[in-house]
């Protein structure tokens, strides 16, 4: 009896110790993640004097709305143009890319054709290639096609997403039963109708998960825009902020523009994660038991 009690105490102590270690790591990770965002939020509320006269996490005079008005109206509202460009690149490009990925992953899962697994392995190989490595070849191809310094220079490359194809195949295996497709075919439905009316609604969680990943990548696509664009009216918001930041050494008043503009640029990502998190969570567990 005494031995059993001692064993239970040791197990309880070990469980509490493990729980404490895990919670401690989570607290450190949360602090590390939230600290830059907190600094950005506080700095965006300060005027130019308090930005340099106070510490980073100390509040000064509240000037958030003044700073926002200055960002949105500076240089005839160029920031709104950049923000709209980012929405265009991220939403339209991600929606088209996600639809292509879902259709491709569905085809890899549900159809049999010669060399399917080898071709899928080739697609997976694309996941291992860093995006920065292919920027120069992509620029040369875009130059040949005559789309450099146009919206197409960022929209067309965004269609290729090997990781999205992999995720779509995993979702198709888990969410679309073959028996349902066979029943639809017996009822006379064509393959396009089976995909659009039956399979695609079943793949909605996967569609939203892939869209969220693609949206985040497109919104943060700085290097691609830097290589492809030289007209500032086509810039996404991150490249525009970089341009403002590059002149802060000569004109320090640009600091408040960069800081407040960065805060506004974070908002769409937060909204997207908050609105789509239920799809994202279900997507992360898709195929986990396979």
Tab-separated table of C-alpha atoms in Angstrom:
chain	number	residue	atom	x	y	z
A	1	UNK	CA	0.000	0.000	0.000
A	2	UNK	CA	2.822	2.325	0.945
A	3	UNK	CA	4.648	1.502	-2.306
A	4	UNK	CA	1.509	2.238	-4.348
A	5	UNK	CA	1.017	5.589	-2.590
A	6	UNK	CA	4.646	6.528	-3.195
A	7	UNK	CA	4.333	5.647	-6.893
A	8	UNK	CA	1.201	7.783	-7.234
A	9	UNK	CA	2.938	10.724	-5.560
A	10	UNK	CA	5.911	10.414	-7.905
A	11	UNK	CA	3.590	10.235	-10.934
A	12	UNK	CA	1.651	13.270	-9.710
A	13	UNK	CA	4.858	15.228	-9.089
A	14	UNK	CA	6.191	14.283	-12.520
A	15	UNK	CA	2.936	15.355	-14.186
A	16	UNK	CA	2.955	18.713	-12.366
A	17	UNK	CA	6.599	19.257	-13.272
A	18	UNK	CA	5.945	18.479	-16.948
A	19	UNK	CA	2.899	20.748	-16.960
A	20	UNK	CA	4.901	23.549	-15.372
A	21	UNK	CA	7.714	23.211	-17.919
A	22	UNK	CA	5.283	23.198	-20.848
A	23	UNK	CA	3.373	26.210	-19.506
A	24	UNK	CA	6.642	28.036	-18.861
A	25	UNK	CA	7.770	27.470	-22.452
A	26	UNK	CA	4.384	28.659	-23.738
A	27	UNK	CA	4.597	31.826	-21.625
A	28	UNK	CA	8.079	32.597	-22.962
A	29	UNK	CA	6.936	31.921	-26.543
A	30	UNK	CA	3.848	34.119	-26.081
A	31	UNK	CA	5.957	36.918	-24.591
A	32	UNK	CA	8.481	36.661	-27.427
A	33	UNK	CA	5.670	36.764	-30.001
A	34	UNK	CA	3.620	39.559	-28.474
A	35	UNK	CA	6.484	41.862	-27.476
A	36	UNK	CA	7.166	43.270	-31.001
A	37	UNK	CA	3.435	43.693	-31.657
A	38	UNK	CA	3.029	45.486	-28.313
A	39	UNK	CA	5.931	47.795	-29.141
A	40	UNK	CA	4.404	48.526	-32.552
A	41	UNK	CA	0.989	49.267	-31.053
A	42	UNK	CA	2.428	51.615	-28.410
A	43	UNK	CA	4.809	53.364	-30.818
A	44	UNK	CA	1.981	54.018	-33.290
A	45	UNK	CA	0.172	56.089	-30.625
A	46	UNK	CA	3.091	58.496	-30.050
A	47	UNK	CA	3.970	61.721	-31.763
A	48	UNK	CA	7.394	62.225	-33.321
A	49	UNK	CA	8.889	63.762	-30.164
A	50	UNK	CA	7.680	61.032	-27.773
A	51	UNK	CA	8.777	58.340	-30.219
A	52	UNK	CA	12.406	59.164	-29.444
A	53	UNK	CA	12.068	60.791	-25.989
A	54	UNK	CA	10.317	57.868	-24.223
A	55	UNK	CA	11.190	54.210	-23.829
A	56	UNK	CA	9.765	51.712	-26.280
A	57	UNK	CA	7.038	50.373	-23.981
A	58	UNK	CA	6.083	53.705	-22.356
A	59	UNK	CA	3.078	55.675	-23.568
A	60	UNK	CA	3.332	59.321	-24.609
A	61	UNK	CA	0.692	61.731	-25.841
A	62	UNK	CA	-2.039	59.793	-27.633
A	63	UNK	CA	-1.725	60.578	-31.352
A	64	UNK	CA	-2.884	57.360	-32.980
A	65	UNK	CA	-5.678	58.942	-35.014
A	66	UNK	CA	-3.443	61.824	-36.086
A	67	UNK	CA	-0.807	59.338	-37.220
A	68	UNK	CA	-3.412	57.269	-39.063
A	69	UNK	CA	-4.728	60.335	-40.873
A	70	UNK	CA	-1.188	61.305	-41.861
A	71	UNK	CA	-0.428	57.824	-43.205
A	72	UNK	CA	-3.636	57.613	-45.207
A	73	UNK	CA	-3.313	61.099	-46.724
A	74	UNK	CA	0.460	61.334	-47.204
A	75	UNK	CA	1.563	61.819	-50.834
A	76	UNK	CA	-2.036	61.867	-52.128
A	77	UNK	CA	-2.951	58.668	-50.279
A	78	UNK	CA	-0.296	56.433	-51.821
A	79	UNK	CA	-0.531	54.136	-48.789
A	80	UNK	CA	-4.153	53.289	-49.658
A	81	UNK	CA	-2.999	52.415	-53.182
A	82	UNK	CA	-0.343	50.086	-51.762
A	83	UNK	CA	-2.862	48.559	-49.361
A	84	UNK	CA	-5.311	47.935	-52.204
A	85	UNK	CA	-2.538	46.358	-54.267
A	86	UNK	CA	-1.738	43.988	-51.394
A	87	UNK	CA	-5.410	43.038	-51.122
A	88	UNK	CA	-5.485	42.353	-54.866
A	89	UNK	CA	-2.292	40.287	-54.881
A	90	UNK	CA	-3.254	38.349	-51.760
A	91	UNK	CA	-6.994	37.746	-52.199
A	92	UNK	CA	-7.251	37.242	-55.962
A	93	UNK	CA	-3.915	35.448	-56.279
A	94	UNK	CA	-4.573	33.214	-53.271
A	95	UNK	CA	-8.127	32.330	-54.361
A	96	UNK	CA	-6.948	31.319	-57.844
A	97	UNK	CA	-3.941	29.460	-56.436
A	98	UNK	CA	-6.070	27.611	-53.891
A	99	UNK	CA	-8.635	26.522	-56.481
A	100	UNK	CA	-5.819	25.224	-58.702
A	101	UNK	CA	-4.196	23.395	-55.770
A	102	UNK	CA	-7.472	21.778	-54.691
A	103	UNK	CA	-8.252	20.611	-58.228
A	104	UNK	CA	-4.729	19.235	-58.660
A	105	UNK	CA	-4.649	17.500	-55.287
A	106	UNK	CA	-8.105	16.037	-55.955
A	107	UNK	CA	-6.911	14.704	-59.309
A	108	UNK	CA	-3.838	13.132	-57.726
A	109	UNK	CA	-6.046	11.411	-55.156
A	110	UNK	CA	-9.061	10.264	-57.162
A	111	UNK	CA	-7.719	9.504	-60.629
A	112	UNK	CA	-5.281	6.859	-61.815
A	113	UNK	CA	-2.894	7.732	-64.614
A	114	UNK	CA	0.554	6.676	-65.720
A	115	UNK	CA	3.414	8.134	-63.681
A	116	UNK	CA	1.087	9.638	-61.069
A	117	UNK	CA	3.296	9.004	-58.052
A	118	UNK	CA	6.454	10.111	-59.856
A	119	UNK	CA	4.735	13.304	-60.931
A	120	UNK	CA	3.470	13.868	-57.410
A	121	UNK	CA	7.011	13.327	-56.101
A	122	UNK	CA	8.185	15.982	-58.541
A	123	UNK	CA	5.559	18.364	-57.169
A	124	UNK	CA	6.694	17.609	-53.616
A	125	UNK	CA	10.260	18.383	-54.700
A	126	UNK	CA	9.076	21.902	-55.398
A	127	UNK	CA	8.359	22.323	-51.673
A	128	UNK	CA	12.085	21.981	-50.979
A	129	UNK	CA	13.113	24.780	-53.345
A	130	UNK	CA	13.438	28.129	-51.523
A	131	UNK	CA	11.346	30.895	-53.058
A	132	UNK	CA	14.283	33.284	-53.227
A	133	UNK	CA	16.252	30.818	-55.383
A	134	UNK	CA	13.698	30.892	-58.188
A	135	UNK	CA	13.095	34.646	-58.210
A	136	UNK	CA	15.756	35.374	-60.833
A	137	UNK	CA	14.528	32.634	-63.260
A	138	UNK	CA	10.979	33.858	-62.698
A	139	UNK	CA	12.052	37.410	-63.468
A	140	UNK	CA	13.694	36.271	-66.711
A	141	UNK	CA	10.546	34.359	-67.711
A	142	UNK	CA	8.351	37.327	-66.845
A	143	UNK	CA	10.651	39.571	-68.863
A	144	UNK	CA	10.326	37.265	-71.871
A	145	UNK	CA	6.539	37.336	-71.471
A	146	UNK	CA	6.540	41.124	-71.133
A	147	UNK	CA	4.740	41.243	-67.803
A	148	UNK	CA	7.511	42.714	-65.629
A	149	UNK	CA	6.271	45.748	-63.716
A	150	UNK	CA	2.623	44.766	-64.116
A	151	UNK	CA	0.079	43.200	-61.761
A	152	UNK	CA	0.533	39.884	-63.594
A	153	UNK	CA	4.179	39.737	-62.479
A	154	UNK	CA	3.011	38.855	-58.954
A	155	UNK	CA	-0.356	37.244	-59.682
A	156	UNK	CA	0.855	34.544	-62.095
A	157	UNK	CA	3.755	33.193	-59.946
A	158	UNK	CA	1.357	33.041	-56.985
A	159	UNK	CA	-0.626	30.324	-58.799
A	160	UNK	CA	2.151	27.768	-58.234
A	161	UNK	CA	1.977	26.287	-54.731
A	162	UNK	CA	3.407	22.733	-54.371
A	163	UNK	CA	2.698	22.605	-50.641
A	164	UNK	CA	-0.923	23.501	-51.355
A	165	UNK	CA	-1.181	20.576	-53.790
A	166	UNK	CA	0.164	18.246	-51.119
A	167	UNK	CA	-2.335	19.540	-48.548
A	168	UNK	CA	-5.189	19.271	-51.050
A	169	UNK	CA	-4.397	15.614	-51.713
A	170	UNK	CA	-4.339	14.915	-47.974
A	171	UNK	CA	-7.705	16.652	-47.542
A	172	UNK	CA	-9.180	14.810	-50.520
A	173	UNK	CA	-8.144	11.444	-49.052
A	174	UNK	CA	-9.728	12.312	-45.716
A	175	UNK	CA	-12.836	14.284	-46.666
A	176	UNK	CA	-14.100	12.861	-49.982
A	177	UNK	CA	-15.245	9.204	-49.837
A	178	UNK	CA	-14.874	7.291	-53.097
A	179	UNK	CA	-18.318	5.731	-52.549
A	180	UNK	CA	-20.002	9.138	-52.814
A	181	UNK	CA	-18.249	9.845	-56.101
A	182	UNK	CA	-19.232	6.444	-57.495
A	183	UNK	CA	-22.868	7.043	-56.524
A	184	UNK	CA	-22.817	10.413	-58.307
A	185	UNK	CA	-21.339	8.854	-61.434
A	186	UNK	CA	-23.992	6.117	-61.411
A	187	UNK	CA	-26.621	8.877	-61.285
A	188	UNK	CA	-25.166	10.331	-64.478
A	189	UNK	CA	-23.044	13.220	-63.142
A	190	UNK	CA	-19.983	14.135	-65.210
A	191	UNK	CA	-16.536	14.506	-63.707
A	192	UNK	CA	-16.648	18.317	-63.696
A	193	UNK	CA	-20.045	18.275	-61.995
A	194	UNK	CA	-18.842	15.698	-59.445
A	195	UNK	CA	-15.910	17.924	-58.559
A	196	UNK	CA	-17.720	21.271	-58.462
A	197	UNK	CA	-21.029	20.200	-56.864
A	198	UNK	CA	-19.979	17.321	-54.590
A	199	UNK	CA	-16.240	17.218	-53.911
A	200	UNK	CA	-15.509	20.939	-53.652
A	201	UNK	CA	-18.076	21.579	-50.840
A	202	UNK	CA	-16.607	18.617	-48.944
A	203	UNK	CA	-13.149	20.131	-49.359
A	204	UNK	CA	-14.203	23.500	-47.903
A	205	UNK	CA	-12.023	23.142	-44.734
A	206	UNK	CA	-9.037	22.264	-46.893
A	207	UNK	CA	-9.789	25.096	-49.300
A	208	UNK	CA	-9.853	27.650	-46.482
A	209	UNK	CA	-6.694	26.250	-44.877
A	210	UNK	CA	-4.725	26.394	-48.120
A	211	UNK	CA	-6.154	29.856	-48.825
A	212	UNK	CA	-4.993	31.086	-45.425
A	213	UNK	CA	-1.440	29.823	-45.962
A	214	UNK	CA	-1.379	31.261	-49.475
A	215	UNK	CA	-2.841	34.585	-48.307
A	216	UNK	CA	-0.171	34.942	-45.624
A	217	UNK	CA	2.630	34.102	-48.066
A	218	UNK	CA	1.322	36.563	-50.653
A	219	UNK	CA	0.826	39.342	-48.108
A	220	UNK	CA	4.426	38.923	-46.909
A	221	UNK	CA	5.901	38.477	-50.391
A	222	UNK	CA	8.491	41.234	-50.246
A	223	UNK	CA	11.364	39.877	-52.326
A	224	UNK	CA	9.203	38.908	-55.299
A	225	UNK	CA	7.689	42.392	-55.439
A	226	UNK	CA	11.133	43.979	-55.058
A	227	UNK	CA	12.437	42.009	-58.069
A	228	UNK	CA	9.399	42.348	-60.317
A	229	UNK	CA	8.187	45.913	-59.723
A	230	UNK	CA	9.752	49.352	-60.102
A	231	UNK	CA	6.597	51.476	-60.416
A	232	UNK	CA	5.637	52.603	-56.917
A	233	UNK	CA	1.937	52.716	-57.882
A	234	UNK	CA	2.081	48.895	-58.212
A	235	UNK	CA	3.876	48.290	-54.920
A	236	UNK	CA	2.288	46.113	-52.220
A	237	UNK	CA	2.200	47.699	-48.805
A	238	UNK	CA	5.338	45.958	-47.481
A	239	UNK	CA	7.471	47.240	-50.361
A	240	UNK	CA	6.002	50.718	-49.972
A	241	UNK	CA	6.870	50.730	-46.275
A	242	UNK	CA	10.390	49.589	-47.151
A	243	UNK	CA	10.701	52.548	-49.507
A	244	UNK	CA	9.582	54.940	-46.774
A	245	UNK	CA	11.927	53.296	-44.292
A	246	UNK	CA	14.884	53.734	-46.660
A	247	UNK	CA	14.662	57.530	-46.350
A	248	UNK	CA	14.263	57.737	-42.566
A	249	UNK	CA	17.970	58.437	-42.078
A	250	UNK	CA	17.668	61.626	-44.108
A	251	UNK	CA	14.091	62.483	-43.074
A	252	UNK	CA	13.303	61.181	-39.546
A	253	UNK	CA	9.661	62.266	-39.794
A	254	UNK	CA	9.099	59.157	-41.924
A	255	UNK	CA	9.545	56.988	-38.811
A	256	UNK	CA	5.989	57.595	-37.621
A	257	UNK	CA	4.682	56.854	-41.129
A	258	UNK	CA	6.536	53.534	-41.235
A	259	UNK	CA	5.461	52.505	-37.732
A	260	UNK	CA	1.788	53.417	-38.120
A	261	UNK	CA	1.685	51.982	-41.628
A	262	UNK	CA	3.176	48.717	-40.333
A	263	UNK	CA	0.485	48.521	-37.663
A	264	UNK	CA	-2.266	48.936	-40.275
A	265	UNK	CA	-0.588	46.341	-42.499
A	266	UNK	CA	-0.793	43.723	-39.740
A	267	UNK	CA	-4.570	44.088	-39.338
A	268	UNK	CA	-5.657	42.016	-42.416
A	269	UNK	CA	-3.512	39.074	-41.268
A	270	UNK	CA	-5.052	39.184	-37.782
A	271	UNK	CA	-8.570	39.428	-39.216
A	272	UNK	CA	-7.905	36.521	-41.594
A	273	UNK	CA	-6.577	34.281	-38.820
A	274	UNK	CA	-9.414	35.155	-36.438
A	275	UNK	CA	-12.138	34.605	-39.057
A	276	UNK	CA	-10.657	31.424	-40.543
A	277	UNK	CA	-9.131	29.834	-37.456
A	278	UNK	CA	-11.820	27.149	-37.168
A	279	UNK	CA	-11.023	25.925	-40.686
A	280	UNK	CA	-7.311	26.263	-39.971
A	281	UNK	CA	-7.519	24.189	-36.801
A	282	UNK	CA	-9.482	21.416	-38.488
A	283	UNK	CA	-7.040	21.549	-41.374
A	284	UNK	CA	-4.012	21.023	-39.159
A	285	UNK	CA	-5.480	17.757	-37.860
A	286	UNK	CA	-6.509	16.452	-41.280
A	287	UNK	CA	-4.743	13.191	-41.974
A	288	UNK	CA	-3.229	13.115	-38.492
A	289	UNK	CA	-4.461	9.561	-37.887
A	290	UNK	CA	-3.287	8.209	-41.224
